[in-house]
C-alpha cells in the first residue's frame, strides 16, 4: 500500500511554538526575525486541525531558545500559544505564554504627541487592562489599544 503519511523530523534541540491562533504564525515569525537569511532550520505548519478543536499554527525552530522579551511579544499576538523547549529530542520545559502585567519597550504608542514618542529617552509603557480580549492602555497618555492595533504597533 502506498505510504500516506509524511514524517517531518523531530528536532534535536530548539523550541516548538504550538497552539498559535490560525494565521498568526506569520506575525510570530516576524517578531522572531525569521526570514530568508536564517541559517537554522524552521518548520512551519499553518491552519492545521487541533486535537483541542478548531485550527492552529505551529512553528518549530532548531537551535534557538527564546528570550523573555520575545516571549512577551508572542504572548500579545498569539495568546494561548504553548512553548516546548527541546533538548536531546525530549521536551525539557513546557509552558503557555503569559501576557505580562506591564508592557515596557515593546509596543509603540500610536499617539504621535505621546511623551513616549518624543526625543526624550522614555520607553513606551502600557498597563494591561484586560487579558481576554486583550486591552492595554498607555501609561503616559492613557491611549487604549486593542488586539489589531497592538499587532501593527509591536
Ligand atoms: N523532538 C521534537 N521535535 C519536534 N517537535 C516536538 C518534539 N517533541 C515534541 N514536539 C512537539 O511539541 C509540542 C508539544 O509536545 P507534546 O508531546 O506535549 O504534545 P501534545 O501531547 O500534543 O500536548 P498538547 O497539545 O496538549 O500541548 C507538539 O507540537 C509536539 O509535536
Ligand atoms: Mg497536541
Ligand atoms: Zn501614549
Coordinates of N, CA and C in Angstrom, one line a residue, residues 24-90:
X24 N -1.7 33.4 12.7 CA -0.9 34.3 13.4 C 0.6 33.9 13.4
X25 N 0.9 32.8 12.8 CA 2.4 32.3 12.7 C 3.2 33.3 11.9
X26 N 2.6 34.0 10.9 CA 3.4 35.0 10.2 C 3.9 36.1 11.0
X27 N 3.0 36.6 11.9 CA 3.4 37.7 12.8 C 4.5 37.2 13.8
X28 N 4.3 35.9 14.3 CA 5.3 35.4 15.2 C 6.7 35.3 14.5
X29 N 6.7 34.8 13.3 CA 8.0 34.7 12.5 C 8.6 36.1 12.4
X30 N 7.7 37.1 12.2 CA 8.3 38.5 12.0 C 8.8 39.0 13.4
X31 N 8.2 38.7 14.5 CA 8.7 39.1 15.8 C 10.0 38.5 16.0
X32 N 10.2 37.2 15.6 CA 11.5 36.5 15.8 C 12.5 36.8 14.7
X33 N 12.2 37.7 13.8 CA 13.0 38.0 12.6 C 13.4 36.8 11.8
X34 N 12.5 35.8 11.7 CA 12.8 34.6 10.9 C 12.4 34.9 9.5
X35 N 13.4 35.0 8.6 CA 13.2 35.3 7.2 C 14.2 34.6 6.4
X36 N 14.4 34.9 5.1 CA 15.2 34.2 4.2 C 16.7 34.1 4.6
X37 N 17.1 34.9 5.5 CA 18.5 35.0 5.9 C 18.9 34.0 7.0
X38 N 17.9 33.3 7.5 CA 18.3 32.4 8.7 C 19.2 31.2 8.3
X39 N 20.0 30.7 9.2 CA 20.9 29.6 9.0 C 20.6 28.5 9.9
X40 N 19.4 28.4 10.4 CA 19.0 27.2 11.2 C 17.6 26.8 10.6
X41 N 17.2 25.6 11.0 CA 16.0 25.0 10.3 C 14.7 25.4 11.1
X42 N 13.7 25.9 10.3 CA 12.4 26.2 10.9 C 11.4 25.5 10.1
X43 N 10.5 24.8 10.8 CA 9.3 24.1 10.2 C 8.1 24.9 10.6
X44 N 7.2 25.2 9.6 CA 6.0 26.0 9.9 C 4.8 25.2 9.4
X45 N 3.8 25.1 10.2 CA 2.5 24.5 9.8 C 1.4 25.5 10.0
X46 N 0.7 25.8 8.9 CA -0.4 26.9 9.0 C -1.7 26.2 8.8
X47 N -2.7 26.6 9.7 CA -4.1 26.2 9.6 C -4.2 24.6 9.6
X48 N -3.7 24.0 10.7 CA -3.8 22.6 10.8 C -4.9 22.3 11.9
X49 N -5.6 21.2 11.8 CA -6.6 20.8 12.8 C -5.9 20.6 14.1
X50 N -6.5 21.1 15.2 CA -6.0 20.9 16.5 C -6.8 19.8 17.2
X51 N -6.2 19.0 18.0 CA -6.9 18.0 18.7 C -7.9 18.6 19.7
X52 N -7.6 19.9 20.1 CA -8.4 20.5 21.1 C -9.6 21.2 20.3
X53 N -9.8 20.9 19.0 CA -10.9 21.5 18.3 C -10.4 22.8 17.6
X54 N -11.0 23.1 16.4 CA -10.6 24.3 15.7 C -9.2 24.1 15.0
X55 N -8.6 25.2 14.6 CA -7.4 25.2 13.9 C -6.3 25.9 14.6
X56 N -5.0 25.7 14.2 CA -3.9 26.3 14.9 C -2.7 26.3 13.9
X57 N -1.7 27.1 14.2 CA -0.4 27.1 13.5 C 0.6 26.6 14.5
X58 N 1.7 26.1 13.9 CA 2.8 25.5 14.7 C 4.1 26.0 14.1
X59 N 5.1 26.4 14.9 CA 6.4 26.7 14.4 C 7.5 25.9 15.2
X60 N 8.4 25.3 14.5 CA 9.4 24.5 15.2 C 10.8 25.1 14.8
X61 N 11.6 25.5 15.7 CA 12.8 26.2 15.4 C 14.0 25.4 16.0
X62 N 14.9 25.0 15.2 CA 16.1 24.3 15.6 C 17.1 25.2 16.2
X63 N 17.8 24.8 17.3 CA 18.9 25.5 17.8 C 18.7 26.9 18.2
X64 N 17.4 27.3 18.6 CA 17.2 28.6 19.1 C 16.3 28.5 20.3
X65 N 16.6 29.3 21.3 CA 15.8 29.3 22.6 C 15.4 30.8 22.8
X66 N 14.2 31.0 23.1 CA 13.7 32.4 23.0 C 14.0 33.2 24.3
X67 N 14.1 34.5 24.1 CA 14.4 35.4 25.2 C 13.1 35.9 25.8
X68 N 13.1 36.4 27.0 CA 11.9 36.9 27.7 C 11.2 37.9 26.9
X69 N 11.8 38.9 26.3 CA 11.1 39.9 25.5 C 10.5 39.3 24.3
X70 N 11.1 38.3 23.7 CA 10.5 37.6 22.5 C 9.2 36.9 23.0
X71 N 9.3 36.2 24.1 CA 8.1 35.5 24.6 C 7.0 36.5 25.0
X72 N 7.3 37.7 25.5 CA 6.3 38.7 25.8 C 5.6 39.2 24.6
X73 N 6.4 39.4 23.5 CA 5.8 39.9 22.2 C 4.9 38.8 21.7
X74 N 5.3 37.5 21.7 CA 4.5 36.5 21.2 C 3.2 36.4 22.0
X75 N 3.2 36.6 23.3 CA 2.0 36.5 24.2 C 0.9 37.4 23.7
X76 N 1.4 38.6 23.1 CA 0.4 39.5 22.7 C -0.2 39.3 21.3
X77 N 0.5 38.6 20.4 CA -0.1 38.3 19.1 C -0.6 36.9 19.0
X78 N -0.2 36.0 19.9 CA -0.6 34.6 19.9 C -1.0 34.1 21.2
X79 N -2.0 34.7 21.9 CA -2.4 34.3 23.2 C -2.7 32.8 23.2
X80 N -2.3 32.1 24.3 CA -2.6 30.7 24.4 C -1.5 29.8 23.7
X81 N -0.5 30.4 23.1 CA 0.5 29.6 22.4 C 1.3 28.8 23.5
X82 N 1.6 27.6 23.2 CA 2.5 26.8 24.2 C 3.9 26.7 23.6
X83 N 4.8 26.9 24.5 CA 6.2 26.8 24.2 C 6.8 25.5 24.8
X84 N 7.4 24.7 23.9 CA 8.1 23.5 24.4 C 9.6 23.7 24.1
X85 N 10.4 23.5 25.1 CA 11.9 23.6 24.9 C 12.4 22.1 24.7
X86 N 13.1 21.9 23.6 CA 13.5 20.5 23.3 C 15.0 20.4 23.5
X87 N 15.5 19.4 24.2 CA 16.9 19.1 24.4 C 17.1 17.6 24.2
X88 N 18.0 17.2 23.3 CA 18.2 15.8 23.0 C 16.9 15.1 22.6
X89 N 16.1 15.8 21.8 CA 14.8 15.3 21.2 C 13.7 15.2 22.3
X90 N 13.9 15.5 23.5 CA 12.9 15.5 24.5 C 12.5 16.8 25.0

